[in-house]
Short mmCIF file of C-alpha atoms in Angstrom, two decimals:
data_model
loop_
_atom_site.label_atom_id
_atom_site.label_comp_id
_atom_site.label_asym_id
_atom_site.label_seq_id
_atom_site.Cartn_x
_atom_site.Cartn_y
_atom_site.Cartn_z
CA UNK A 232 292.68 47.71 190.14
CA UNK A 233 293.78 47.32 193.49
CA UNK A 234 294.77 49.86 196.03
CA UNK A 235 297.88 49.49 198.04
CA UNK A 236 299.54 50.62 201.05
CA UNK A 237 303.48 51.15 201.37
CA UNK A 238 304.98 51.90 204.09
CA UNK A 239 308.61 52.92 203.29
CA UNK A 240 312.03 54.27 204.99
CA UNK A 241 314.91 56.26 203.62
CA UNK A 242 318.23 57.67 204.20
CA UNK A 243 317.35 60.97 202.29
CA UNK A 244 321.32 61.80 202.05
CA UNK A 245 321.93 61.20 198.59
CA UNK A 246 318.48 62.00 196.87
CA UNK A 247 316.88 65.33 195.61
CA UNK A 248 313.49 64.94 198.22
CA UNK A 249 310.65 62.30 197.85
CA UNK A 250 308.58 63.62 194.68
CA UNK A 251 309.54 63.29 191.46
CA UNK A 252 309.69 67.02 189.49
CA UNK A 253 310.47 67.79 185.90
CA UNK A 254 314.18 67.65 185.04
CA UNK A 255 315.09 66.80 189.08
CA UNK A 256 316.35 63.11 188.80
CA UNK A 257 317.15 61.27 191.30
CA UNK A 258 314.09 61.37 193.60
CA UNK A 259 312.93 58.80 196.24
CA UNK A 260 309.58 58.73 194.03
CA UNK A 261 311.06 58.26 191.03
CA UNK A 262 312.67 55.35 192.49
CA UNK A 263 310.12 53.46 193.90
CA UNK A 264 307.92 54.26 190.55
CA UNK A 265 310.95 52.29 188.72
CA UNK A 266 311.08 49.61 190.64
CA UNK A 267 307.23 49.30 190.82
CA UNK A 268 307.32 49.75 187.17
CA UNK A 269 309.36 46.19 186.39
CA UNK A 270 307.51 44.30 189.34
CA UNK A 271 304.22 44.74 188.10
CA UNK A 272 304.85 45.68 184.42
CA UNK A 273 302.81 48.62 183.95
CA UNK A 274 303.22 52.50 184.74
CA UNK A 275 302.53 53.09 188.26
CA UNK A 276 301.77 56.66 189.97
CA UNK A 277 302.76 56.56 193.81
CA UNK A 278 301.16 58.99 196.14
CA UNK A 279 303.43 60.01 199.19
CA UNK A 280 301.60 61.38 202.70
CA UNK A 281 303.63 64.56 201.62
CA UNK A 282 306.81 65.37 200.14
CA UNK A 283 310.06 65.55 202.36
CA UNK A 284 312.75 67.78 200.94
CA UNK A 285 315.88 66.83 199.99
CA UNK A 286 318.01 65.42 202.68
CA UNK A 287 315.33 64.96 204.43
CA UNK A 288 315.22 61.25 205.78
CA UNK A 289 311.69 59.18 206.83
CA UNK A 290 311.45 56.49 209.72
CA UNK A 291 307.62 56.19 208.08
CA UNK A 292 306.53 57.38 204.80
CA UNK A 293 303.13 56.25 203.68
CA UNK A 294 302.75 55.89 199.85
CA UNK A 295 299.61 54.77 198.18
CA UNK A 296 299.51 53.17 194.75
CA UNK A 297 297.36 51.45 192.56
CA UNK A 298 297.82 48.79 190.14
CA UNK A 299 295.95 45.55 188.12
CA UNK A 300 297.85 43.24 189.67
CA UNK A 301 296.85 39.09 190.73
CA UNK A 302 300.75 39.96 192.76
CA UNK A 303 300.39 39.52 196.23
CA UNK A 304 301.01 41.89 198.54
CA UNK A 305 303.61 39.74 200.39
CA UNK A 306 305.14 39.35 196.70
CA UNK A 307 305.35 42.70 195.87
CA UNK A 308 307.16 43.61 198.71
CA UNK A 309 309.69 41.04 198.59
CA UNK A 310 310.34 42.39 195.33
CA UNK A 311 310.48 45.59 196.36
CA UNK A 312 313.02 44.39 198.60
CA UNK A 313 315.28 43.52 195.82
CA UNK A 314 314.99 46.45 193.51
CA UNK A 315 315.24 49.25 195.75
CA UNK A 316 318.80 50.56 196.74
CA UNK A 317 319.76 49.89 200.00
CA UNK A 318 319.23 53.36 201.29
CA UNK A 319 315.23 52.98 200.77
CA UNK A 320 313.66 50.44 202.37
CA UNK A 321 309.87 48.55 202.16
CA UNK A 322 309.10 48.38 205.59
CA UNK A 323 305.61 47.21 204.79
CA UNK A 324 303.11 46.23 202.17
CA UNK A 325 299.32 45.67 202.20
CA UNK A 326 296.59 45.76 200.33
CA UNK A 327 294.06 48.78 201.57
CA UNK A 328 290.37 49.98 200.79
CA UNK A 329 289.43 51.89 197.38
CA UNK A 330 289.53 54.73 198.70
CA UNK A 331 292.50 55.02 201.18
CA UNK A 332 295.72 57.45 199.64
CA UNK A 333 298.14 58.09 201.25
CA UNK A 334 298.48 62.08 201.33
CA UNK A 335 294.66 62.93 201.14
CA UNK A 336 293.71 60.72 204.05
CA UNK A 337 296.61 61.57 206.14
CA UNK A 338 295.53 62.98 209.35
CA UNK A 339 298.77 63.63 211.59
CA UNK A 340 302.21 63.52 211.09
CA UNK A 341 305.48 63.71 213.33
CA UNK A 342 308.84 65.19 212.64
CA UNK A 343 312.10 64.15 214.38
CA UNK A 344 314.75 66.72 214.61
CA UNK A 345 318.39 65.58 216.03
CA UNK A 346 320.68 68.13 216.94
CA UNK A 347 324.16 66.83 217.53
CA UNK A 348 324.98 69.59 220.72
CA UNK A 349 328.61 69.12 221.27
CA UNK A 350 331.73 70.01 219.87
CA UNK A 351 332.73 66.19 219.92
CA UNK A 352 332.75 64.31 216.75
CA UNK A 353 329.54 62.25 215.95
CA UNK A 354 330.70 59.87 213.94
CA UNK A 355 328.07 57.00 212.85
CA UNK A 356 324.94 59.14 212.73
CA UNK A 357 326.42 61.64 211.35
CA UNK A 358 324.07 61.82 208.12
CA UNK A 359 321.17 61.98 210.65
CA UNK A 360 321.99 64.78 212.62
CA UNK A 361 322.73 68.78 212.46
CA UNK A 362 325.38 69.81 214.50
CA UNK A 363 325.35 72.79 217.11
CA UNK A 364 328.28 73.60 218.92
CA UNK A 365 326.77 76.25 221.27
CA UNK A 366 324.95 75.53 224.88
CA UNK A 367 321.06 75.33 224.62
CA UNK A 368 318.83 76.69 226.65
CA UNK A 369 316.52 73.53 226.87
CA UNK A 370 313.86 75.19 229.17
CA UNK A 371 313.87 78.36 227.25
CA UNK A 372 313.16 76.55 223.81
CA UNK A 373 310.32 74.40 225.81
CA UNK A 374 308.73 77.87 227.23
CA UNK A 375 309.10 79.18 223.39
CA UNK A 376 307.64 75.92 222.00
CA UNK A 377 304.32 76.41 223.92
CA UNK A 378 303.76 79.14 221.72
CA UNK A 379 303.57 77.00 218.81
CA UNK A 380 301.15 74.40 220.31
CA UNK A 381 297.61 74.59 218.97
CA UNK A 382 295.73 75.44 216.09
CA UNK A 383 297.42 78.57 214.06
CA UNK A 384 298.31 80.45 211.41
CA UNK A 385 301.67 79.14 210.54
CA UNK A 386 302.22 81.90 207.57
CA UNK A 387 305.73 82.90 209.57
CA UNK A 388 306.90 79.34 209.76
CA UNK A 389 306.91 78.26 206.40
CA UNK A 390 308.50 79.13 202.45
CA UNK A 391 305.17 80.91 200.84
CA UNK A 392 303.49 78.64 198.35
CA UNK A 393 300.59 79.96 196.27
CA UNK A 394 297.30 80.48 198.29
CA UNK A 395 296.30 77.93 200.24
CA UNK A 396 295.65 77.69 203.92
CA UNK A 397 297.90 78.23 206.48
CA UNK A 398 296.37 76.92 209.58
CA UNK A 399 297.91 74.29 210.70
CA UNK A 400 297.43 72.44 214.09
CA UNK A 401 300.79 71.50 216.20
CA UNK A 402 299.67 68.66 218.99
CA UNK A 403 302.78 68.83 220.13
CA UNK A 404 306.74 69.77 220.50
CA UNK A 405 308.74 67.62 222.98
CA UNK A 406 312.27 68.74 223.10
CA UNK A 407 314.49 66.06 224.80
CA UNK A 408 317.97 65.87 226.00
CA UNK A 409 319.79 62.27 225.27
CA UNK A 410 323.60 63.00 226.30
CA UNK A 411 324.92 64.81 223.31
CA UNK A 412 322.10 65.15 221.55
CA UNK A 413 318.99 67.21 221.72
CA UNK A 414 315.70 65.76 220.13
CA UNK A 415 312.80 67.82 218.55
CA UNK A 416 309.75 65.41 218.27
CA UNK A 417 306.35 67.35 216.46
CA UNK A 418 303.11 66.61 215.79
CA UNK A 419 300.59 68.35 214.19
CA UNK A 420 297.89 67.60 211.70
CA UNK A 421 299.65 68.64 209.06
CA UNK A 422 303.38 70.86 208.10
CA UNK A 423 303.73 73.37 205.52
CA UNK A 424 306.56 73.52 203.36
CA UNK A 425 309.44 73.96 205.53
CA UNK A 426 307.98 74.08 208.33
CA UNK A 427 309.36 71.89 210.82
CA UNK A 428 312.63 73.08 209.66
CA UNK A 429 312.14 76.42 210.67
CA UNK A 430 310.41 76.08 213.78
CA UNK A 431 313.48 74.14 214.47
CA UNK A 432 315.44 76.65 213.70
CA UNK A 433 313.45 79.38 215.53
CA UNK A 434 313.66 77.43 218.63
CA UNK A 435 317.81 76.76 218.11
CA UNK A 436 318.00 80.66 218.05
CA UNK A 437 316.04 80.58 221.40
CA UNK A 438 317.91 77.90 222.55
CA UNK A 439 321.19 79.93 222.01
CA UNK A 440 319.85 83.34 223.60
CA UNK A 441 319.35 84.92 220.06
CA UNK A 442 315.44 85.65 220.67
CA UNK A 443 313.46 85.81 223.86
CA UNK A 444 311.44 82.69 224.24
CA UNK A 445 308.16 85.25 225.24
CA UNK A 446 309.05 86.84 221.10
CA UNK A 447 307.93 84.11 219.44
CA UNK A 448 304.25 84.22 219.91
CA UNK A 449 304.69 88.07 218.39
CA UNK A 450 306.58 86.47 215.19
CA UNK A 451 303.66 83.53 215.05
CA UNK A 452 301.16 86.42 215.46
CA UNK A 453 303.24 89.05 212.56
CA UNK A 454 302.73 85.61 209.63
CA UNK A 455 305.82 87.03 208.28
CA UNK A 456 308.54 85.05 207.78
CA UNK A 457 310.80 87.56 208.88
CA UNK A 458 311.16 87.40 212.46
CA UNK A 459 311.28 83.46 212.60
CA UNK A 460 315.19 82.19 212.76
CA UNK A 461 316.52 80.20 210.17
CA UNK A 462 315.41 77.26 208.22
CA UNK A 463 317.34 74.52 210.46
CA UNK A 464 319.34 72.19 207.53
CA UNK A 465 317.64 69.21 206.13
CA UNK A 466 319.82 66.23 207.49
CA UNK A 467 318.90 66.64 210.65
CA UNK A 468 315.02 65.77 209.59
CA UNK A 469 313.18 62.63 209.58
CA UNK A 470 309.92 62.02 208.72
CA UNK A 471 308.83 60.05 212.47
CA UNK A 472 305.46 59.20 211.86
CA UNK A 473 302.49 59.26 209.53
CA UNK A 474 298.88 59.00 211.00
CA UNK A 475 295.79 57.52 209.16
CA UNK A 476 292.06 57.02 211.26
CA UNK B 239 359.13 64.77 223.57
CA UNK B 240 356.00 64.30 224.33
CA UNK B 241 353.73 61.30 224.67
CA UNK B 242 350.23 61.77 223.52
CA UNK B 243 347.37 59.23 224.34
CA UNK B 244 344.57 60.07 221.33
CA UNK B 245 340.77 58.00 221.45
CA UNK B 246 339.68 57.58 217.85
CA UNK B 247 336.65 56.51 216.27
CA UNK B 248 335.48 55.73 213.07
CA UNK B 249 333.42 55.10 209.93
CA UNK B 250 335.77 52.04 208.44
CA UNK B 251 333.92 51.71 205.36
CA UNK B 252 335.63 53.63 203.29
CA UNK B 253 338.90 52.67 204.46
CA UNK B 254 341.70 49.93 204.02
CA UNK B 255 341.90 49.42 207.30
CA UNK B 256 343.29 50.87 209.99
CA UNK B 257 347.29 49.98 209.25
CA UNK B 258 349.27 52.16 206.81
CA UNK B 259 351.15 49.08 204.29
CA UNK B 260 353.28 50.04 201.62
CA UNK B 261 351.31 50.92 198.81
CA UNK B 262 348.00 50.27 200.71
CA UNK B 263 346.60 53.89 200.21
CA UNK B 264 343.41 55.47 202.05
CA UNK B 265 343.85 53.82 205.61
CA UNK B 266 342.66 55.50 209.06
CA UNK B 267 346.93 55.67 210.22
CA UNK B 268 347.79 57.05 207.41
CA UNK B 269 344.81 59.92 207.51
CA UNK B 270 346.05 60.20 211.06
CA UNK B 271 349.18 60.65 210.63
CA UNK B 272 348.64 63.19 207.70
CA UNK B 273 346.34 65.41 209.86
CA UNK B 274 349.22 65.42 212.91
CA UNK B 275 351.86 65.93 210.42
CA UNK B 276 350.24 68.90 209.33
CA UNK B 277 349.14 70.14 213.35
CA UNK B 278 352.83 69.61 214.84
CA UNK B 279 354.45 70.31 211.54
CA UNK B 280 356.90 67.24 211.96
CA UNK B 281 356.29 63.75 211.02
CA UNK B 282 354.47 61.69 213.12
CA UNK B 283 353.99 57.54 213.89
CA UNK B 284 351.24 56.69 215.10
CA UNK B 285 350.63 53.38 216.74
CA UNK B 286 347.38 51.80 217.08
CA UNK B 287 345.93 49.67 220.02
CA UNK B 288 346.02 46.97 216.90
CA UNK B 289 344.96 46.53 213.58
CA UNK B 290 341.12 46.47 211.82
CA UNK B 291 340.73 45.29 208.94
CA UNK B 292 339.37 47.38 205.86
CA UNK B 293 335.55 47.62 206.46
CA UNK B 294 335.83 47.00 209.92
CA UNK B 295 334.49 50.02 212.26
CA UNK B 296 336.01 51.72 216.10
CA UNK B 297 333.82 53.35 218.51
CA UNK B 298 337.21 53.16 220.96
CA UNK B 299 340.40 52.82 218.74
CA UNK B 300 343.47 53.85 221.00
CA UNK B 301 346.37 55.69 219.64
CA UNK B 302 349.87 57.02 221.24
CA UNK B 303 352.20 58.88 219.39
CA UNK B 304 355.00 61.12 220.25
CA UNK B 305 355.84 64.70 219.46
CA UNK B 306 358.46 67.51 220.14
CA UNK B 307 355.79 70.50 220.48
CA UNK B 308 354.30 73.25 222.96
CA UNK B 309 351.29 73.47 221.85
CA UNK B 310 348.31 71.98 224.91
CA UNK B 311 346.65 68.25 224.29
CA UNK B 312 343.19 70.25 223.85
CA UNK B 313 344.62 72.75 221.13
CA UNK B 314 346.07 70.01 219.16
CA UNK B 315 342.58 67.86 219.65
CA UNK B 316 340.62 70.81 218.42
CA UNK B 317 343.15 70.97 215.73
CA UNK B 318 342.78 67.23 214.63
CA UNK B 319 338.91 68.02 214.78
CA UNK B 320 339.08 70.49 211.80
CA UNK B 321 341.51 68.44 209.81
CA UNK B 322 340.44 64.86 210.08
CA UNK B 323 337.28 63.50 207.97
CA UNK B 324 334.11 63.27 209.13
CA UNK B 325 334.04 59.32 209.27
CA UNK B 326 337.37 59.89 211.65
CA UNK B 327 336.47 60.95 214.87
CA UNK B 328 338.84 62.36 217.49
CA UNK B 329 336.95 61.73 221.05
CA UNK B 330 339.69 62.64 223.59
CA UNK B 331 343.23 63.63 223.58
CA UNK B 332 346.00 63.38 226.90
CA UNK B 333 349.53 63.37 227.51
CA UNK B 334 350.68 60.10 228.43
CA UNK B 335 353.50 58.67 230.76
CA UNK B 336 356.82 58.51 228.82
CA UNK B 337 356.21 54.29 228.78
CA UNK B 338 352.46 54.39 227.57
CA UNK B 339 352.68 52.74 224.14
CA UNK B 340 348.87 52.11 223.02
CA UNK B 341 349.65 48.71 221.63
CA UNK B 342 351.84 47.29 223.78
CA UNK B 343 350.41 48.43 227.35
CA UNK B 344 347.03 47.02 225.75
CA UNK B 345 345.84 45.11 228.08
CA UNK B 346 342.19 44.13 227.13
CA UNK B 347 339.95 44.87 223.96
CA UNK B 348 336.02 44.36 223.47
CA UNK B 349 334.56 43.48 219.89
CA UNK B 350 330.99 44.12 218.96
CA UNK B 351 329.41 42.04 216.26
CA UNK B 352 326.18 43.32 214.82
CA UNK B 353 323.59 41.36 212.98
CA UNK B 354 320.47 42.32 211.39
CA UNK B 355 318.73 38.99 211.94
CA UNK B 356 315.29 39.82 209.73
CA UNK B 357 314.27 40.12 205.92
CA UNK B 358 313.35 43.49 206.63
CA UNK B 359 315.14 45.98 205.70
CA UNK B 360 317.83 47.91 207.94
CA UNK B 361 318.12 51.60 206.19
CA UNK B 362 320.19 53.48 208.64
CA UNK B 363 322.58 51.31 210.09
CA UNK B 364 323.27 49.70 207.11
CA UNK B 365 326.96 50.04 206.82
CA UNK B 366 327.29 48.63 210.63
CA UNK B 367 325.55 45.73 210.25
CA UNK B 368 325.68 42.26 208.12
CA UNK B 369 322.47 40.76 207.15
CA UNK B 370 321.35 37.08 208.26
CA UNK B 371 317.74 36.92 207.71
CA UNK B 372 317.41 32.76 208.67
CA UNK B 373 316.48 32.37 212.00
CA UNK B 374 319.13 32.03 214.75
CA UNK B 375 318.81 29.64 217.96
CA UNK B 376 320.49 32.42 220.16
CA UNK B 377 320.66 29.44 222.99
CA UNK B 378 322.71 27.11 220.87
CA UNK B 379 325.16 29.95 219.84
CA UNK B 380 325.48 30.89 223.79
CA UNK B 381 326.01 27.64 224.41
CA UNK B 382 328.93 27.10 221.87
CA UNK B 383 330.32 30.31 223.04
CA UNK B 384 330.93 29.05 226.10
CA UNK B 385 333.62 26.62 224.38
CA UNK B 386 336.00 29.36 223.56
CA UNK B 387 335.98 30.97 227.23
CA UNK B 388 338.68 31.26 229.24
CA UNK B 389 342.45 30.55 227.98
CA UNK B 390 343.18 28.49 224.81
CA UNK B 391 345.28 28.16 221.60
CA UNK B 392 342.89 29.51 219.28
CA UNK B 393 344.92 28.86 215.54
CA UNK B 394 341.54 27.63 215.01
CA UNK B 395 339.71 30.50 214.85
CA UNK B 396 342.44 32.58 213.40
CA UNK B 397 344.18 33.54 209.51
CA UNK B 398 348.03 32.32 210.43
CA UNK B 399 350.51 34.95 210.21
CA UNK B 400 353.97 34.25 211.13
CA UNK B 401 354.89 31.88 214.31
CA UNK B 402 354.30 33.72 217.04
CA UNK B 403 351.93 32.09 220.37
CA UNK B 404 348.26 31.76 219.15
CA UNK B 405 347.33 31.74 222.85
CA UNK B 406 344.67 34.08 224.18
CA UNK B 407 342.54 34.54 226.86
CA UNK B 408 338.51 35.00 226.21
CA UNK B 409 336.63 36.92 228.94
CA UNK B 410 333.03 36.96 227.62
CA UNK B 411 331.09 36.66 224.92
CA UNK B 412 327.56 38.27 225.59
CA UNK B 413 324.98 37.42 222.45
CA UNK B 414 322.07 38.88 222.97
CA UNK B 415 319.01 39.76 220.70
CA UNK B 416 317.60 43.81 220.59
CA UNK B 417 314.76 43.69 217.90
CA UNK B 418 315.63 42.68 214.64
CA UNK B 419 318.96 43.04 216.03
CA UNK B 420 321.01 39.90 217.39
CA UNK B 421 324.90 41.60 219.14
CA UNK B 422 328.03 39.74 219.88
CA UNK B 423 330.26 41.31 222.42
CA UNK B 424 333.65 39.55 222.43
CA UNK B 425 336.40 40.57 225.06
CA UNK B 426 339.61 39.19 225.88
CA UNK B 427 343.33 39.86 226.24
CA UNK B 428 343.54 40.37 222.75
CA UNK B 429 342.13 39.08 219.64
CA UNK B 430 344.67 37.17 216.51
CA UNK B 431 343.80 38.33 213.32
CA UNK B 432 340.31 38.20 211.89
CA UNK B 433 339.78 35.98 214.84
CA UNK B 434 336.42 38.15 215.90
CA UNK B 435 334.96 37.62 212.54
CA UNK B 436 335.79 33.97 212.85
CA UNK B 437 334.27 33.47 215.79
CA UNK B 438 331.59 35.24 215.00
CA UNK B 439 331.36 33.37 211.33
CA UNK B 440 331.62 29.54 213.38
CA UNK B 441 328.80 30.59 216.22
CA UNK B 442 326.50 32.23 213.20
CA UNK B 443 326.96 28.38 211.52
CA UNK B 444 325.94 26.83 215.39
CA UNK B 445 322.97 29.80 215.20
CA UNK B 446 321.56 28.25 211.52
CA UNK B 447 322.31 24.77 212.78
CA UNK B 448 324.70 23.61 210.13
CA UNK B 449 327.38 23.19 213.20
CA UNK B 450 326.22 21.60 216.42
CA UNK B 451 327.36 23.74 219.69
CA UNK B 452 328.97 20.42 220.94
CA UNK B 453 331.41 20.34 218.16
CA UNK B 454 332.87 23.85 218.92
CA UNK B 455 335.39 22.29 221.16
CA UNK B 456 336.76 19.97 218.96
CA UNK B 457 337.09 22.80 216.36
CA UNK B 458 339.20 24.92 218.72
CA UNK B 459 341.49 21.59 220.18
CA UNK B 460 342.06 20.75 215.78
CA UNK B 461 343.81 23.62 215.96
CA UNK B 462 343.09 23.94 212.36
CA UNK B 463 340.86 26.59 210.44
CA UNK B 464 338.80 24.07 208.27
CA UNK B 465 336.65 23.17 211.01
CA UNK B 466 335.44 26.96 212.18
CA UNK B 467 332.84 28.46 210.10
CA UNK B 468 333.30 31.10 207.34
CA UNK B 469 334.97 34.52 208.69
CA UNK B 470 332.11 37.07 209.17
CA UNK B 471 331.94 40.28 206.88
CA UNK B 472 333.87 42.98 208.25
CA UNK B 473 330.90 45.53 208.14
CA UNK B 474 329.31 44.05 210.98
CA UNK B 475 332.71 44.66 213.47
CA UNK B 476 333.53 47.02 215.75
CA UNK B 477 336.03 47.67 217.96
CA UNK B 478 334.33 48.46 220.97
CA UNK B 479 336.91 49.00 223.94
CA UNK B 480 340.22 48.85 224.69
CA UNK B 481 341.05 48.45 228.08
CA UNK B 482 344.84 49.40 229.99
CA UNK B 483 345.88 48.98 233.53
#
């Protein structure tokens, strides 16, 4: 068997999230596991560094997969290149060590978040991006985002999810300003389900005066969903970056 | 009456091109027109810088049309922002002099051409670009692009229509390569029809070296369309500016 390493991009806009779930069809797994299927003629299981939810997008997903295969890698991918819909794209294919997959050694990830911030259309990207009317408060969401930096209990910034850990460690939150549009770029070593979206959406609501920037360590402190805003909508997401030692 | 001077852009690929045509349904005038109808409550022409052809994009498409009505340029621009679609933007909305007329006081108009010049895929700009993975020599194309410069019959380059002067003027063509990315910006006094894609078609042929750059001047004194390349998909165009004195 060999072990491979995909690295993959997708418009998320027209597909029910990355992993492939009982009667959900229509999942960016379920169509790489297709395609993968009649390349290499045998059942393959892919392995995403984590699910993105649907309408989500991803600059870089890492998928692992293995498969008994004499294929090349530069073979495989070309093929790839023809099966998959235009919307998902092989960006990369290589062979990696036994032991490499893609969600278990994952050790940092980034989120984008685009925020369209004007009431002028936005025509072209407009798949990419959530809009937002309102004026932000750019310094106000950069004092609130300090908050979040470091390692934490994120319990109040995420859906709950059976039992598991909710530390997580943010590296970082740089919010930018490009013209119309306001960028959230995170890092951390890992995001809980929903997470990004909702600090995003915690920091809008501080960003439009609805909570104090100083309230949010109190809501990070309460780990009750509760007092953090609303789960910012999925198209303005994008998987940015997947990290690997 | 009033004259109104309206900026436009848009998503093309869903459309039959800009120009409402008798039974020609689903084009950006006639969505226009529709949305103003409904605004001023009266019917409404709406005349276009110029034409682009189905598929063919508009990050600056210029529009005057006139209207009996009280209501303020910025109401009725808000107004055309709730009503048009979301591939139809409406950038900027003025009242006009009484002789503004936004095709014929036209008196310049940029085209962008993009290409996505690599085997790898392009997932998010995918409806803006056309696909040429073969190498291009981006010094041979500049240097048949410097043919077509300045003032010259260009039938060549051009789909006839009718018998009027095939004469036009060509400021610049700037190629230049951004990544993966290789961009054609065409401007000029104005542009016969398809005559961007043509252009763009004959220096992508000088770019894959089945046409030599020397021979683009002989193309454009024939005077005939055999000798130009193959018109360039319309995805790929964009009108990029017009320009008025």
């Amino acid at each position: 068997m060999t072990n491979f390493r995909l690295t993959l991009s997708y418009d998320g806009s027209r597909y029910n999230g990355w992993q492939r779930q009982g009667n959900t069809r229509n999942t960016i797994q379920e169509k790489l596991e297709t395609a993968l299927g009649r390349i290499l003629e045998q059942s393959v299981d892919a392995a995403g560094s984590g699910r993105t939810d649907a309408g989500v997008h991803a600059r870089m997903q890492t998928v692992s997969f293995r498969a008994k295969t004499d294929m090349s890698a530069a073979k495989i991918l070309a093929q790839l290149r023809r099966w998959l819909p235009e919307d998902i794209g092989a960006e990369a294919l290589s062979e990696a060590p036994p032991r490499f997959h893609a969600r278990l050694s994952c050790t940092g990830k980034s989120y984008l978040y685009r925020v369209w911030n004007s009431s002028a259309p936005c025509v072209f990207d407009r798949k990419y991006v959530s809009r937002v009317p309102e004026p932000l408060d750019i310094e106000a969401m950069r004092e609130a985002s300090n908050a979040l930096l470091g390692e934490h209990d994120f319990a109040a910034f995420a859906v709950a999810r059976g039992k598991k850990s909710t530390v997580r460690r943010i590296g970082g939150i740089e919010i930018s300003r490009e013209g119309p549009e306001v960028r959230f770029l995170m890092s951390g070593n890992g995001f809980l389900y929903n997470m990004a979206r909702i600090i995003t959406g915690t920091l809008l609501e501080v960003g439009r005066g609805c909570i104090e920037a100083g309230e949010v360590s109190a809501v990070l402190a309460s780990r009750g969903r509760r007092g953090a805003g609303p789960t910012a909508e999925a198209k303005g997401l994008c998987l940015w970056e997947t990290r690997y030692e």
